[in-house]
Amino acid sequence: MTGSLGAACDLRVIVVTYSAGPHLASFLDSLAKATTRPYEVVLADNGSTDGSPEQAVAERPGVTLVRTGGNLGYGAASNIGARGATGEWLLVANPDVIWDVGALDVLLAAGERWPRAAALGPGIRTPTHDLYPSARGFPSLGRGIAHALLGWVWPSNPWTASYRRERSDADERAIEGWLSGSCLLLRREAFVAVGGFDQTYFMYFEDTDLCERLLRAGWQNVYVPSAQVTHEGGHATETGRGRSAAMLRAHHRSAYQYLARKYSGPRWAPVRVVLAAGLFGRYVVARLVPQIGAGAKPTRSADSLPGQYR
């Protein structure tokens, strides 16, 4: 462990790093303008080799480096980053997120308005100013198959639109679904009560699984579009074809894990066999056709988000 953690800080920001490069400095610069509240930053590092976590610790007070011991995945690293926290809030985020001015204060204020909110997610823009669908319904077998088969070529199809819960307004609301783990404010009490992220998911669907367990435990997941960030996206896959293939494989493996758990038991065994074969086939085809692996593109402009509080 490098750096020191504050004993009485009410907000811990956990950033999972894996050779994040200049993204990390940009994240930390924007974070400083996103809130007026005191916070500490824990870099849960999954084996960076570019020196960016060490540089962040050396140059910035309040930043601590915790080495996970290997590339453990997003959920496992986040759980390690949360260890020892005593404050009310945990903020889990990718290092390729850029905060709007005051955005974290808006998110924290929403947490105070919603006392049963365990997870709160901001409105997320893409670099091209599209609105990323970050508040979605839980995947089901039929909707998931249609989304996987049609989303990449027909993003506005009714099954994808239903899964993404796309709607014309952009109001703050509790959702019966999940919020993107790329930037997620968590009430520590609730996070600990459900056991944190399920570490058997290496990457992808760990946020879906967490939000579902929080709802089952009686908490709420709240979408807060007036808090806004930009997600550059995919920094961990930018350094080569091999790593991109690994992330694509992880996505399909996690999709199977999530749906196989939902449709468990002997009755669903034949369905799980077909599901495994279908997802493997999609993975193989997606390796050859990158558009399939990229999935459905956003269909709405971020202009539909409400005005940011400054």
Coordinates of C-alpha atoms in Angstrom, one line a residue:
M1 CA 0.0 0.0 0.0
T2 CA 1.3 3.4 -1.0
G3 CA -0.1 6.6 0.5
S4 CA -2.3 7.0 3.6
L5 CA -6.0 6.7 4.1
G6 CA -8.0 9.4 6.0
A7 CA -9.5 8.1 9.2
A8 CA -12.7 10.2 9.2
C9 CA -13.4 10.7 5.5
D10 CA -17.1 10.2 4.5
L11 CA -16.4 9.5 0.8
R12 CA -14.0 7.0 -0.6
V13 CA -13.4 7.0 -4.4
I14 CA -12.3 3.7 -5.7
V15 CA -10.6 3.6 -9.1
V16 CA -9.7 0.2 -10.6
T17 CA -6.5 0.8 -12.6
Y18 CA -4.9 -1.3 -15.3
S19 CA -2.3 0.8 -17.1
A20 CA -4.8 3.6 -17.5
G21 CA -2.2 6.0 -19.0
P22 CA -3.2 9.7 -19.2
H23 CA -6.9 8.8 -18.4
L24 CA -6.1 8.6 -14.7
A25 CA -4.7 12.1 -14.4
S26 CA -7.7 13.5 -16.3
F27 CA -10.1 11.6 -14.0
L28 CA -8.4 13.0 -10.9
D29 CA -8.3 16.5 -12.3
S30 CA -12.0 16.5 -13.1
L31 CA -12.9 14.8 -9.8
A32 CA -11.3 17.8 -7.9
K33 CA -13.9 20.0 -9.6
A34 CA -16.8 17.6 -9.2
T35 CA -17.3 18.0 -5.4
T36 CA -16.6 20.5 -2.6
R37 CA -16.7 17.7 0.0
P38 CA -13.6 16.0 1.4
Y39 CA -12.8 12.6 -0.2
E40 CA -10.0 10.0 -0.4
V41 CA -9.0 8.1 -3.5
V42 CA -7.9 4.5 -3.5
L43 CA -6.4 3.2 -6.7
A44 CA -7.1 -0.6 -6.7
D45 CA -4.4 -1.6 -9.2
N46 CA -4.7 -4.8 -11.2
G47 CA -1.1 -4.9 -12.4
S48 CA -0.4 -1.7 -14.2
T49 CA 3.0 -1.5 -16.0
D50 CA 2.8 2.1 -17.2
G51 CA 3.6 3.8 -13.9
S52 CA 0.5 5.9 -13.9
P53 CA -0.8 4.9 -10.5
E54 CA 2.6 5.5 -8.9
Q55 CA 2.8 8.9 -10.5
A56 CA -0.7 9.8 -9.2
V57 CA 0.3 8.9 -5.7
A58 CA 3.6 10.9 -5.9
E59 CA 1.9 14.0 -7.3
R60 CA -1.4 14.2 -5.4
P61 CA -2.3 14.2 -1.7
G62 CA -5.1 11.9 -0.6
V63 CA -4.4 9.3 -3.2
T64 CA -3.5 5.8 -2.0
L65 CA -2.3 2.9 -4.2
V66 CA -3.4 -0.6 -3.2
R67 CA -2.0 -3.5 -5.3
T68 CA -4.4 -6.3 -5.8
G69 CA -1.7 -8.9 -6.5
G70 CA -2.7 -9.5 -10.1
N71 CA -5.4 -8.8 -12.7
L72 CA -8.3 -9.9 -10.5
G73 CA -11.1 -8.2 -12.5
Y74 CA -13.3 -5.2 -11.8
G75 CA -15.5 -6.4 -9.0
A76 CA -12.7 -8.1 -7.0
A77 CA -10.5 -5.1 -7.2
S78 CA -13.3 -2.8 -6.2
N79 CA -14.0 -4.9 -3.1
I80 CA -10.3 -4.7 -2.2
G81 CA -10.5 -0.9 -2.6
A82 CA -13.5 -0.7 -0.3
R83 CA -11.7 -2.5 2.6
G84 CA -11.3 -0.5 5.7
A85 CA -13.7 2.3 4.6
T86 CA -15.7 3.7 7.4
G87 CA -17.6 6.6 5.7
E88 CA -21.1 6.6 4.3
W89 CA -20.3 6.5 0.6
L90 CA -18.2 4.6 -1.8
L91 CA -17.7 5.8 -5.4
V92 CA -16.6 3.1 -7.8
A93 CA -15.4 4.5 -11.2
N94 CA -13.4 3.7 -14.3
P95 CA -10.3 5.9 -14.8
D96 CA -11.6 7.0 -18.2
V97 CA -14.5 9.0 -16.7
I98 CA -14.5 12.8 -16.9
W99 CA -16.6 14.6 -14.3
D100 CA -18.7 17.7 -15.1
V101 CA -18.1 20.5 -12.6
G102 CA -20.2 19.8 -9.4
A103 CA -21.5 16.4 -10.7
L104 CA -20.4 14.4 -7.7
D105 CA -22.1 16.9 -5.4
V106 CA -25.3 16.5 -7.3
L107 CA -25.0 12.7 -7.0
L108 CA -24.3 12.9 -3.2
A109 CA -27.2 15.3 -2.7
A110 CA -29.5 12.8 -4.5
G111 CA -28.3 10.2 -2.0
E112 CA -29.5 12.3 0.8
R113 CA -32.9 12.8 -0.9
W114 CA -33.3 9.0 -1.3
P115 CA -32.4 7.5 2.1
R116 CA -33.1 3.9 0.8
A117 CA -30.9 4.4 -2.3
A118 CA -28.0 1.9 -2.2
A119 CA -26.7 2.7 -5.7
L120 CA -26.9 6.0 -7.6
G121 CA -25.8 6.5 -11.2
P122 CA -25.2 9.7 -13.2
G123 CA -26.1 10.5 -16.7
I124 CA -23.3 9.2 -18.9
R125 CA -22.2 10.8 -22.2
T126 CA -20.0 9.2 -24.8
P127 CA -17.1 11.2 -26.3
T128 CA -19.4 11.9 -29.3
H129 CA -22.1 13.4 -27.0
D130 CA -24.5 10.5 -27.3
L131 CA -26.4 9.5 -24.2
Y132 CA -25.1 6.1 -23.0
P133 CA -28.0 3.9 -21.8
S134 CA -26.7 3.5 -18.2
A135 CA -30.0 2.7 -16.4
R136 CA -31.3 -0.6 -17.8
G137 CA -33.7 -3.3 -17.1
F138 CA -32.4 -6.7 -16.0
P139 CA -31.6 -9.1 -18.8
S140 CA -34.0 -11.9 -19.5
L141 CA -33.5 -14.8 -21.8
G142 CA -35.8 -13.6 -24.7
R143 CA -34.9 -9.9 -24.5
G144 CA -31.2 -10.7 -24.1
I145 CA -31.2 -13.0 -27.2
A146 CA -33.0 -10.4 -29.3
H147 CA -30.7 -7.6 -28.1
A148 CA -27.6 -9.7 -28.8
L149 CA -28.7 -10.7 -32.3
L150 CA -30.3 -7.4 -33.5
G151 CA -28.8 -4.6 -31.4
W152 CA -25.6 -4.1 -33.4
V153 CA -27.5 -3.8 -36.7
W154 CA -30.8 -2.3 -35.5
P155 CA -30.1 -0.3 -32.3
S156 CA -33.7 0.9 -32.0
N157 CA -35.4 -2.5 -32.1
P158 CA -38.1 -2.9 -29.5
W159 CA -36.2 -5.6 -27.5
T160 CA -33.1 -3.4 -27.2
A161 CA -35.2 -0.4 -26.4
S162 CA -37.0 -2.4 -23.7
Y163 CA -33.8 -3.6 -22.2
R164 CA -32.3 -0.2 -22.2
R165 CA -35.4 1.4 -20.7
E166 CA -35.0 4.3 -23.2
R167 CA -37.5 7.0 -22.8
S168 CA -38.1 10.6 -23.9
D169 CA -37.7 12.2 -20.5
A170 CA -34.6 12.2 -18.3
D171 CA -36.0 12.5 -14.7
E172 CA -34.4 11.4 -11.5
R173 CA -36.0 8.1 -10.5
A174 CA -35.7 4.8 -8.8
I175 CA -35.4 2.0 -11.3
E176 CA -36.3 -1.7 -11.2
G177 CA -33.0 -2.4 -13.0
W178 CA -29.3 -1.8 -12.9
L179 CA -26.9 1.1 -13.2
S180 CA -23.6 1.1 -15.0
G181 CA -20.6 0.2 -12.8
S182 CA -18.4 2.6 -14.9
C183 CA -19.4 5.3 -12.4
L184 CA -21.5 4.3 -9.4
L185 CA -22.1 5.8 -6.0
L186 CA -22.8 3.2 -3.4
R187 CA -24.1 3.5 0.2
R188 CA -21.4 1.6 2.1
E189 CA -23.9 0.1 4.6
A190 CA -25.9 -1.5 1.8
F191 CA -22.8 -2.6 -0.2
V192 CA -21.3 -4.4 2.8
A193 CA -24.7 -5.9 3.7
V194 CA -25.0 -7.8 0.4
G195 CA -21.3 -8.8 0.3
G196 CA -20.0 -6.3 -2.3
F197 CA -19.4 -7.3 -5.9
D198 CA -19.6 -11.0 -6.8
Q199 CA -15.9 -11.7 -7.5
T200 CA -16.7 -14.6 -9.8
Y201 CA -17.5 -12.1 -12.5
F202 CA -14.1 -11.1 -13.9
M203 CA -15.6 -8.2 -15.9
Y204 CA -19.1 -7.2 -17.1
F205 CA -22.3 -8.0 -15.3
E206 CA -20.9 -7.6 -11.9
D207 CA -22.8 -4.3 -11.7
T208 CA -26.0 -6.0 -13.0
D209 CA -25.7 -8.7 -10.3
L210 CA -24.9 -6.2 -7.5
C211 CA -27.9 -4.0 -8.4
E212 CA -30.2 -7.0 -8.5
R213 CA -29.1 -8.2 -5.1
L214 CA -29.5 -4.7 -3.6
L215 CA -33.1 -4.6 -4.8
R216 CA -33.8 -8.0 -3.4
A217 CA -32.4 -6.8 0.0
G218 CA -34.9 -3.9 0.0
W219 CA -32.7 -1.1 -1.2
Q220 CA -33.2 1.2 -4.2
N221 CA -31.2 1.9 -7.4
V222 CA -31.6 5.6 -8.4
Y223 CA -30.7 7.2 -11.7
V224 CA -29.6 10.8 -11.4
P225 CA -29.3 12.3 -14.9
S226 CA -28.6 15.8 -13.6
A227 CA -25.2 14.5 -12.4
Q228 CA -23.2 14.1 -15.6
V229 CA -20.0 12.5 -16.7
T230 CA -18.3 11.6 -19.9
H231 CA -17.0 8.1 -20.3
E232 CA -14.2 7.7 -22.8
G233 CA -14.8 4.0 -22.9
G234 CA -12.7 0.9 -23.3
H235 CA -9.3 2.2 -22.1
A236 CA -8.4 -1.4 -21.0
T237 CA -8.9 -2.6 -24.6
E238 CA -7.0 0.0 -26.5
T239 CA -3.5 -1.5 -26.4
G240 CA -4.0 -4.4 -28.8
R241 CA -6.2 -7.0 -30.5
G242 CA -5.3 -9.7 -28.0
R243 CA -6.6 -7.7 -25.0
S244 CA -9.7 -6.7 -26.9
A245 CA -10.4 -10.4 -27.6
A246 CA -10.0 -11.2 -23.9
M247 CA -12.5 -8.5 -23.0
L248 CA -14.9 -9.8 -25.6
R249 CA -14.5 -13.3 -24.3
A250 CA -15.1 -12.0 -20.7
H251 CA -18.3 -10.3 -21.8
H252 CA -19.8 -13.4 -23.3
R253 CA -18.7 -15.6 -20.4
S254 CA -20.2 -13.2 -17.9
A255 CA -23.5 -13.0 -19.9
Y256 CA -23.7 -16.8 -19.7
Q257 CA -22.9 -16.8 -16.0
Y258 CA -25.6 -14.3 -15.2
L259 CA -28.4 -15.9 -17.3
A260 CA -27.4 -19.4 -16.3
R261 CA -27.9 -18.4 -12.6
K262 CA -31.3 -16.8 -13.4
Y263 CA -32.4 -19.9 -15.3
S264 CA -31.0 -22.6 -13.0
G265 CA -32.1 -26.1 -12.1
P266 CA -32.8 -29.2 -14.1
R267 CA -35.8 -27.8 -15.9
W268 CA -33.7 -25.2 -17.7
A269 CA -30.7 -27.4 -18.4
P270 CA -31.5 -27.8 -22.2
V271 CA -31.9 -24.0 -22.4
R272 CA -28.5 -23.4 -20.8
V273 CA -26.9 -25.7 -23.3
V274 CA -28.4 -23.8 -26.2
L275 CA -27.5 -20.5 -24.5
A276 CA -23.9 -21.6 -24.1
A277 CA -23.6 -22.6 -27.7
G278 CA -25.3 -19.4 -28.9
L279 CA -23.1 -17.1 -26.9
F280 CA -19.9 -19.0 -28.0
G281 CA -21.1 -18.7 -31.6
R282 CA -21.7 -15.0 -31.2
Y283 CA -18.2 -14.6 -29.7
V284 CA -16.6 -16.3 -32.6
V285 CA -18.5 -14.2 -35.1
A286 CA -17.8 -11.0 -33.2
R287 CA -14.1 -11.7 -33.4
L288 CA -14.5 -11.6 -37.2
V289 CA -17.1 -8.7 -37.3
P290 CA -16.1 -6.0 -34.9
Q291 CA -19.4 -4.2 -35.2
I292 CA -21.1 -7.2 -33.5
G293 CA -18.7 -7.1 -30.6
A294 CA -19.3 -3.4 -30.2
G295 CA -23.0 -4.0 -29.7
A296 CA -25.8 -1.6 -30.1
K297 CA -24.9 2.1 -30.5
P298 CA -26.6 4.8 -28.4
T299 CA -29.7 6.1 -30.2
R300 CA -30.2 9.4 -28.3
S301 CA -28.2 12.6 -27.9
A302 CA -27.0 13.7 -24.5
D303 CA -28.8 17.0 -25.2
S304 CA -31.9 15.2 -23.7
L305 CA -30.2 15.2 -20.3
P306 CA -31.5 17.8 -17.8
G307 CA -29.4 21.0 -17.2
Q308 CA -26.4 20.4 -14.9
Y309 CA -26.3 22.1 -11.6
R310 CA -23.3 24.4 -11.5

